[in-house]
Coordinates of C-alpha atoms and ligand atoms in Angstrom, one line a residue:
X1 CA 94.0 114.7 106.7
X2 CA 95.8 115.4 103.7
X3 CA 99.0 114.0 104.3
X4 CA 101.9 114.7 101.9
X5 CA 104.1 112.2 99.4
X6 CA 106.8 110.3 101.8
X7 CA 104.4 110.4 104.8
X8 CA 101.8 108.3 102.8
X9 CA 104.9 106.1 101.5
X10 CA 106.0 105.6 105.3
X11 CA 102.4 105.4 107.3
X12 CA 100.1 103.6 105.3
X13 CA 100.5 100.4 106.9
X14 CA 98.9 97.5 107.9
X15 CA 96.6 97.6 110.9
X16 CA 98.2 96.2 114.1
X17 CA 97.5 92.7 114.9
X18 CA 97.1 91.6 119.2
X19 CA 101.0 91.9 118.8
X20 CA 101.1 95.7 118.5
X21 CA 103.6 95.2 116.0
X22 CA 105.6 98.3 114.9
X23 CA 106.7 97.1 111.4
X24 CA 104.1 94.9 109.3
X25 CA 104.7 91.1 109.7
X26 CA 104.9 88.6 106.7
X27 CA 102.0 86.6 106.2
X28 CA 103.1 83.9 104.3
X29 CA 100.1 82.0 103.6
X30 CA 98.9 80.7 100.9
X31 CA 95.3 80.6 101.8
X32 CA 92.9 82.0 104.7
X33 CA 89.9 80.1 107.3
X34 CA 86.4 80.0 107.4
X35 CA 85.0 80.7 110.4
X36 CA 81.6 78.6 109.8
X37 CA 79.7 77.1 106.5
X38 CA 78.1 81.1 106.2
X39 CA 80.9 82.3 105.9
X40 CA 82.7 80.1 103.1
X41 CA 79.9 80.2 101.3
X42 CA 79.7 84.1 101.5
X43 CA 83.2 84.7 101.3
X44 CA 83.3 82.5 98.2
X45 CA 80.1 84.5 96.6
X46 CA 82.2 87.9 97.1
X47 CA 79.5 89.2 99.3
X48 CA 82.8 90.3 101.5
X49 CA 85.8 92.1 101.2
X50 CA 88.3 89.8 102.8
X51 CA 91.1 87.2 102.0
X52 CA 90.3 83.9 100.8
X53 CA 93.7 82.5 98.6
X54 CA 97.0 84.2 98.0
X55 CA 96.4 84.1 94.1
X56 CA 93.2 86.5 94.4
X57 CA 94.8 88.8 97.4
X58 CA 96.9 88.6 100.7
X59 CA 97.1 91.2 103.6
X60 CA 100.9 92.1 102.5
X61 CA 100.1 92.5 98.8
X62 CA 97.2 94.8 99.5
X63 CA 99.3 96.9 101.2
X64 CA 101.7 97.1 98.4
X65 CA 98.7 98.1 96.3
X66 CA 97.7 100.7 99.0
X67 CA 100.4 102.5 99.0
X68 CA 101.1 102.7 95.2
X69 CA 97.3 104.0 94.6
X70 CA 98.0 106.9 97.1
X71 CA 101.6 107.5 95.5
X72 CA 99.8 107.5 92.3
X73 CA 96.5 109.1 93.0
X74 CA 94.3 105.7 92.0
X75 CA 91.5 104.5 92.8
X76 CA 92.5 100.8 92.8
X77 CA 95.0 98.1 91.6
X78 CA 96.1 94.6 91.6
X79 CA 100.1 93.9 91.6
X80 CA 102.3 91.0 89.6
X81 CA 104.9 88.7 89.9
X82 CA 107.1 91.2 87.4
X83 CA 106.2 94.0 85.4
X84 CA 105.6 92.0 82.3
X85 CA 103.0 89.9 83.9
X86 CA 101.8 93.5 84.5
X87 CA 102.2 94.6 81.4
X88 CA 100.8 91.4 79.5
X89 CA 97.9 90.4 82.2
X90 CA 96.8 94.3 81.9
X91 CA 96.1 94.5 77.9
X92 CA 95.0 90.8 77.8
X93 CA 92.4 91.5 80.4
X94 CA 91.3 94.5 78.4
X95 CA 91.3 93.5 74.3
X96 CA 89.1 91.9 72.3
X97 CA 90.3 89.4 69.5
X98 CA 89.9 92.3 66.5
X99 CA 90.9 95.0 68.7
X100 CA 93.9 97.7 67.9
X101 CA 96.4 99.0 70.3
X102 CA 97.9 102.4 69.1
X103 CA 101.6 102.4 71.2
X104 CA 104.3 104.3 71.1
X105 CA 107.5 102.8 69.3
X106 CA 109.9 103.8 72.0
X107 CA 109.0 100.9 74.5
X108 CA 110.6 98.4 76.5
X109 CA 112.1 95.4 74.8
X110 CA 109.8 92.8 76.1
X111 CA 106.6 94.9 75.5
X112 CA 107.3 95.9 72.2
X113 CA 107.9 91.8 71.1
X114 CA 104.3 91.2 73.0
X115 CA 102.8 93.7 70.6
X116 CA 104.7 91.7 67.3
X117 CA 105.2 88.5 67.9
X118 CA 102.3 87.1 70.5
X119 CA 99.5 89.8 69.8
X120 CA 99.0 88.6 66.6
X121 CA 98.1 85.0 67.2
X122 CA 95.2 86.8 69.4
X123 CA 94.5 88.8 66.4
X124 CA 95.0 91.9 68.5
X125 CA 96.4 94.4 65.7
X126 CA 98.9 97.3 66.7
X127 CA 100.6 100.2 65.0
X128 CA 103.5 102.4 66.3
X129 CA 103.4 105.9 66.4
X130 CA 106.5 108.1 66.8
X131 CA 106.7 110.0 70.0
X132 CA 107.7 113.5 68.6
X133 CA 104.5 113.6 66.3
X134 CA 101.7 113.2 68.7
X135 CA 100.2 115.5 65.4
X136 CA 100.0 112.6 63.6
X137 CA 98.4 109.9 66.4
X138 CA 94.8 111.3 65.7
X139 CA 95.3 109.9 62.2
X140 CA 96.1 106.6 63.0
X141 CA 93.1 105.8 65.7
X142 CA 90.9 103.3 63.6
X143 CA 87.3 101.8 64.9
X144 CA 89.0 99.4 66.3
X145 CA 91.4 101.1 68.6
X146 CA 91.1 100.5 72.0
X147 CA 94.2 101.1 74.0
X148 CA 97.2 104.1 73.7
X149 CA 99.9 102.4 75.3
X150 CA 103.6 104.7 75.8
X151 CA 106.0 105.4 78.4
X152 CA 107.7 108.5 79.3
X153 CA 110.9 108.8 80.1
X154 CA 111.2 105.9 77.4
X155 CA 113.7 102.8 77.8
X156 CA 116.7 103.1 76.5
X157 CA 116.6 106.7 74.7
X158 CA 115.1 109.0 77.2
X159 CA 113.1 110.3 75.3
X160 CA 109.9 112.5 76.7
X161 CA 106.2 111.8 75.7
X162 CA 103.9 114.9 76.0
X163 CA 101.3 112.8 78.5
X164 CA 99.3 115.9 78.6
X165 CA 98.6 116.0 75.3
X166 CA 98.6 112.3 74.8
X167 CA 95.7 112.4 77.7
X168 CA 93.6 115.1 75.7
X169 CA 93.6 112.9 72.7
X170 CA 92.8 109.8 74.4
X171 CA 90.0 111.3 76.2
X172 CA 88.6 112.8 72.4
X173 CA 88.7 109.2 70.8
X174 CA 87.1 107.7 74.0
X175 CA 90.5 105.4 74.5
X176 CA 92.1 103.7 77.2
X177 CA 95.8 105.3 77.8
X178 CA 98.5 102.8 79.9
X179 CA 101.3 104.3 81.0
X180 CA 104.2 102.6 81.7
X181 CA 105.5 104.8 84.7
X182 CA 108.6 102.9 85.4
X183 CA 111.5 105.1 84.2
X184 CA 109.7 108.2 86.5
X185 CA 108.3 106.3 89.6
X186 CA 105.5 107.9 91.3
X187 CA 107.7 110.3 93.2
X188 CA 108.8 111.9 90.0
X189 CA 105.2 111.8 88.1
X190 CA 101.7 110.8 88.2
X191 CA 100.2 110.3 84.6
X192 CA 96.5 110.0 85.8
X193 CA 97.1 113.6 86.5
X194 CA 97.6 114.2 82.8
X195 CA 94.5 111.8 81.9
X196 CA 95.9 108.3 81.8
X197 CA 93.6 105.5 82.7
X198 CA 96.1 103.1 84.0
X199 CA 99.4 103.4 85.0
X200 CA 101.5 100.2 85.0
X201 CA 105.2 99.6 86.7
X202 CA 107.9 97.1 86.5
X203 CA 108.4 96.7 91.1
X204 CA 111.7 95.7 90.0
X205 CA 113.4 98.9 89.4
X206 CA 113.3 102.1 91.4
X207 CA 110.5 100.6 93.8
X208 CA 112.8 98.1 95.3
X209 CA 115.3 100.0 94.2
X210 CA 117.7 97.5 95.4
X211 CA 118.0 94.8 92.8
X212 CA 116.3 92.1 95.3
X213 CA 113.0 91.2 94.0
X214 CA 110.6 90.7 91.3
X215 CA 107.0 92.9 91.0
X216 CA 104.8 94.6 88.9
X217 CA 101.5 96.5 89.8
X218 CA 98.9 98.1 88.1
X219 CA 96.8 101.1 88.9
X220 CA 94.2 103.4 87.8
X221 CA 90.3 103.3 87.5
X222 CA 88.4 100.9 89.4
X223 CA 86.3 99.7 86.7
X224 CA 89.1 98.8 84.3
X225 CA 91.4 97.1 87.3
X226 CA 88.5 95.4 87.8
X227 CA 88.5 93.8 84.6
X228 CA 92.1 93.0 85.4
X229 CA 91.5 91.5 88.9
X230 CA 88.8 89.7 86.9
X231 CA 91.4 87.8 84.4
X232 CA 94.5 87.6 86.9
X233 CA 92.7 86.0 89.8
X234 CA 92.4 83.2 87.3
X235 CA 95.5 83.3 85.1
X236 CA 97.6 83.5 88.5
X237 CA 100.2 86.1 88.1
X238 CA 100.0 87.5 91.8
X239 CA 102.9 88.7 93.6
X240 CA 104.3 86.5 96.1
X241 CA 103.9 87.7 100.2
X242 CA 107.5 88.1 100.7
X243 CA 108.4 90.4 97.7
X244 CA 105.2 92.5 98.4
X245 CA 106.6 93.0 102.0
X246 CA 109.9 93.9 100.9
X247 CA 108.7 96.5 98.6
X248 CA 106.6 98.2 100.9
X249 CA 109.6 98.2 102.7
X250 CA 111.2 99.6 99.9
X251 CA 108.7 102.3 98.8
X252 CA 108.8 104.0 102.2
X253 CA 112.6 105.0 101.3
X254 CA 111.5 105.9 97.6
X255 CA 111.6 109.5 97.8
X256 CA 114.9 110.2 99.6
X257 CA 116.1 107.3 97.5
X258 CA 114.8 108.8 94.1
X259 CA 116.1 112.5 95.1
X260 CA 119.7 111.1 95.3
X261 CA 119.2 109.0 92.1
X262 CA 118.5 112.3 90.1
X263 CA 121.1 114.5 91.5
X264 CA 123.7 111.3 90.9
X265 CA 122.3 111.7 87.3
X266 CA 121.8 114.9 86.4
X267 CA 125.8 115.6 87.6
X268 CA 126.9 112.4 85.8
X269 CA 125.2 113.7 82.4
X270 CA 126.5 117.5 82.9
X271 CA 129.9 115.5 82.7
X272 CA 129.9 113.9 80.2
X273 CA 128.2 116.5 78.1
X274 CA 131.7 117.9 78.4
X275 CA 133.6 115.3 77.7
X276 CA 135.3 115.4 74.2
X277 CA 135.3 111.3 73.8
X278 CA 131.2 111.4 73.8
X279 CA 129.3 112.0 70.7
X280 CA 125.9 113.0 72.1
X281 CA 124.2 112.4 76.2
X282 CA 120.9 112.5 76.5
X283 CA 119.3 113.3 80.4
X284 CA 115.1 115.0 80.5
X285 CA 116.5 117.7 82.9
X286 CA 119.7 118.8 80.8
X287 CA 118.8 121.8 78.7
X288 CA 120.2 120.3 75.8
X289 CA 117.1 117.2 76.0
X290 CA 115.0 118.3 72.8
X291 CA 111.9 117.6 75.2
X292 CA 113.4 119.3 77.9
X293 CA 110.3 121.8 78.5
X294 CA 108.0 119.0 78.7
X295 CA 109.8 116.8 81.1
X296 CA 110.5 119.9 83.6
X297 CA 106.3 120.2 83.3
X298 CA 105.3 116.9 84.0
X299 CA 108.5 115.2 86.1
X300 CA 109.7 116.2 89.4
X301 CA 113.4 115.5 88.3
X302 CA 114.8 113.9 85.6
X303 CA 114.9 110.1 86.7
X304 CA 118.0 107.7 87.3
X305 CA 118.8 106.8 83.6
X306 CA 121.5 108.6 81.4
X307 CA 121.8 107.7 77.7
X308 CA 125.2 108.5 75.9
X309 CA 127.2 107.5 72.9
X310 CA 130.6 106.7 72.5
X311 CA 132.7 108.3 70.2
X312 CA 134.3 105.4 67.8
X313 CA 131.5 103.3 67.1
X314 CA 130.8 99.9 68.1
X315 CA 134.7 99.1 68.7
X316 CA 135.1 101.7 71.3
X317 CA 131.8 100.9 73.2
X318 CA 133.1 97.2 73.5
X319 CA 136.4 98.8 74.9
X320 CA 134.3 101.3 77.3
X321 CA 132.5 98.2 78.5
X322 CA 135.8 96.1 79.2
X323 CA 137.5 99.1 80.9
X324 CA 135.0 99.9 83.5
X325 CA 135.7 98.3 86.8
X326 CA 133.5 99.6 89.5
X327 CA 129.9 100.2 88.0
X328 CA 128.1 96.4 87.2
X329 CA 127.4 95.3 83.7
X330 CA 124.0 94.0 84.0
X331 CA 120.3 94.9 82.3
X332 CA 118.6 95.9 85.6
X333 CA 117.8 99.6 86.6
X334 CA 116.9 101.7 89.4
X335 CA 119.5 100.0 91.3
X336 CA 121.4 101.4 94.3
X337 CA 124.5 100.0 92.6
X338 CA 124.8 101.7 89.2
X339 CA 124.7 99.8 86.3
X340 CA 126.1 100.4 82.3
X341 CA 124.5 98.3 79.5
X342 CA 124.5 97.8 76.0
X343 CA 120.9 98.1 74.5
X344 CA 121.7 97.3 71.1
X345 CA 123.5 93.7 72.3
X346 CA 121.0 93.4 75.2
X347 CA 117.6 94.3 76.1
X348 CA 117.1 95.4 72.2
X349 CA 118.8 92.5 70.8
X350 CA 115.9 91.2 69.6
X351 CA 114.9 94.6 67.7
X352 CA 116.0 94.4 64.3
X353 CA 118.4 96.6 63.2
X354 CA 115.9 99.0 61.5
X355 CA 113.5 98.9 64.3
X356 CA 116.6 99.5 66.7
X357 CA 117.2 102.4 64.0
X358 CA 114.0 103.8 64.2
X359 CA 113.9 103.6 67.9
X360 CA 117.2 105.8 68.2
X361 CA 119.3 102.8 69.3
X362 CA 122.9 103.6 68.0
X363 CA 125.6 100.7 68.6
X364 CA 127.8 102.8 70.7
X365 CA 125.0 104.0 72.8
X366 CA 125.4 103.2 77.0
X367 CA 122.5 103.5 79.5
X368 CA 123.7 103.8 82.8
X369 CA 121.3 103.7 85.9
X370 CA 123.2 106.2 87.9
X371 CA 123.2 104.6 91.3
X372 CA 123.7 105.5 95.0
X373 CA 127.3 105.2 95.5
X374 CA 129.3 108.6 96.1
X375 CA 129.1 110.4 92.5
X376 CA 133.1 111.1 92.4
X377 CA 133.2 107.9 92.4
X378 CA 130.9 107.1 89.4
X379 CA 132.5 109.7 87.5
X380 CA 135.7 108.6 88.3
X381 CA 134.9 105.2 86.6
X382 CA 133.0 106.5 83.8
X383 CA 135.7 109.1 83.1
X384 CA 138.3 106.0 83.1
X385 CA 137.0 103.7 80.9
X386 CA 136.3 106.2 78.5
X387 CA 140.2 106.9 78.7
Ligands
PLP1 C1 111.9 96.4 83.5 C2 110.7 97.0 82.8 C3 109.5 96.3 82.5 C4 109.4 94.9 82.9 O1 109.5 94.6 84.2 P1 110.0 93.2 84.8 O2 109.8 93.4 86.3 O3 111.4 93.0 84.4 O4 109.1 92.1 84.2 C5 108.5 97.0 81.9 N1 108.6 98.3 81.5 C6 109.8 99.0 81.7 C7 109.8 100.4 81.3 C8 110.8 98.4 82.4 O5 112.0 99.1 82.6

């Protein structure tokens, strides 16, 4: 039966043990028995599918895994301790030392100083390619490339990759395209639909939703997350028991979550578009969002994350940031509390100024992850501390 979005999300579960449990106990074990010397040494030769050690897989992070590959239409996947074990564990289990990665320069923080500063002692090259001149991509694909790497909405900017046409010129140059499909979350958009390979997601944000715990996963064709099974079942950056049996806790409230996340938003951003003490906001669904055709295509709504600058500069963003009392000041996101930060001091800090430039990261620029809490009373903080 062809079950719809949040039915998958609630009813792919676990199968009941002798208890006849209704929700899916914890099994907090670190390894599994044998039942006789057959079946070690089979188990051990992978002539089974079964659980042998929480490092290669464990009945609660399978389900995890489950329930993102039917959220995201995959055929497999493996999930993380965070999303930069993802993220890292992913391209190190696919490239080569000589290999190119051809990524988008609107990524997150920690991704983008894996490309420069680690990469290189791997010899794995990169080059960044702007995201409003998917035109000019073909140009930079060398023999070498192996991997398109982007993320759409992108972190902090907002910005909207065509993945259509990103998936069209993968498929020509015979590439692998990763999408990082954090800022969306499955309910929002699937980018295997639009040709990517692999789709990759931080657990921490709009999965948990909740600003609890840790995770990462990564899904997409068997073959290729069976390269990364391969690597991580001996690098060891499995998710823990517990934090995959929160989030599958967590994903079975994502859509209903994620709907109230976007209409939050999307009225937080049509406010302060009319607010005379804000220079510019940018949100996918507002009209006013140069990609704004492309995100109502490919995304659902327009995601949780708001980017804004204040008029004044950098000495009236400090005073924004000191004046608001409710929302937190912290770097997390997808949060049900909503939280303000300050890319250019935070999470881009280690950008330099021109890369920050070139990314589109303006001093007086805010993110907020538009949370859960009653929207008069975001706006009525917002509207405050902008005074
Ligand atoms: C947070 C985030 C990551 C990293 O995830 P962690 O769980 O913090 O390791 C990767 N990509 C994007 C887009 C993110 O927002």
């Amino acid at each position: 039966m062809n079950r719809k979005f949040e039915t998958n999300a609630i009813r792919t579960q676990l199968k009941r043990s002798d208890n006849l449990e209704h929700s899916v106990p914890m099994y907090v074990t670190s390894s599994f028995v044998f039942e006789d010397a057959e079946d070690m040494r089979a188990s051990f030769a992978e002539e089974k599918e079964r659980n042998v050690y929480s490092r290669y897989s464990n009945p609660n992070t399978s389900e995890f895994v489950e329930k993102v590959c039917q959220m995201e239409v995959a055929e497999a996947g493996f999930a993380f301790a965070s999303g930069m074990a993802a993220v890292f564990s992913t391209l190190a289990a696919l490239l080569d030392s000589g290999d190119h990665v051809l990524s988008a320069r609107s990524i997150f923080g920690s991704t983008h100083s894996l490309f420069t500063n680690f990469f290189p002692k791997w010899n794995i090259d990169h080059t960044y390619f702007k995201i409003d001149d998917l035109d000019g991509i073909e140009a930079l694909v060398t023999p070498k490339t192996k991997i398109i790497y982007a993320e759409s909405p992108t972190n902090p900017g907002v910005d909207i990759l065509d993945l259509e046409a990103l998936g069209k010129i993968a498929k020509k140059h015979n590439l692998i395209l990763v999408v990082d499909n954090c800022f969306a979350s499955p309910y929002l958009q699937q980018p295997i639909k639009f040709g990517a390979d692999l789709v990759i997601h931080s657990g921490t944000k709009l999965m948990d939703g909740q600003g609890r715990v840790l995770a990462g996963i990564t899904v997409g064709k068997r073959e290729l997350v069976d390269k990364v099974y391969r690597f991580s079942r001996i690098t060891g950056p499995a998710l823990s028991p517990f934090n995959a049996w929160v989030l599958s806790k967590s994903l079975e409230t994502l859509a209903v979550r994620v709907d109230r996340h976007c209409d939050n938003a999307l009225k937080l951003a049509e406010f302060l578009e009319s607010n005379d003490k804000v220079n510019w906001v940018k949100y996918p669904f507002l009209k006013s969002h140069p990609q704004y055709t492309i995100a109502k295509k490919q995304m659902k709504a327009g995601g949780c994350v708001v980017a804004f600058e204040v008029k004044g500069g950098l000495e009236a963003g400090q005073k924004f940031f000191n004046s608001i009392k409710m929302l937190s000041l912290s770097a997390n996101l997808g949060d049900s509390r909503s939280i303000v930060t300050h890319p250019a001091s935070t999470t881009h800090s280690k950008l330099s100024v021109a890369e920050r430039a070139e990314t589109g990261i303006s001093d007086g620029m805010v993110r907020v992850s538009v949370g859960l809490e009653h929207i008069d009373d975001i706006i009525a903080d917002i509207s405050q501390a902008l005074g």
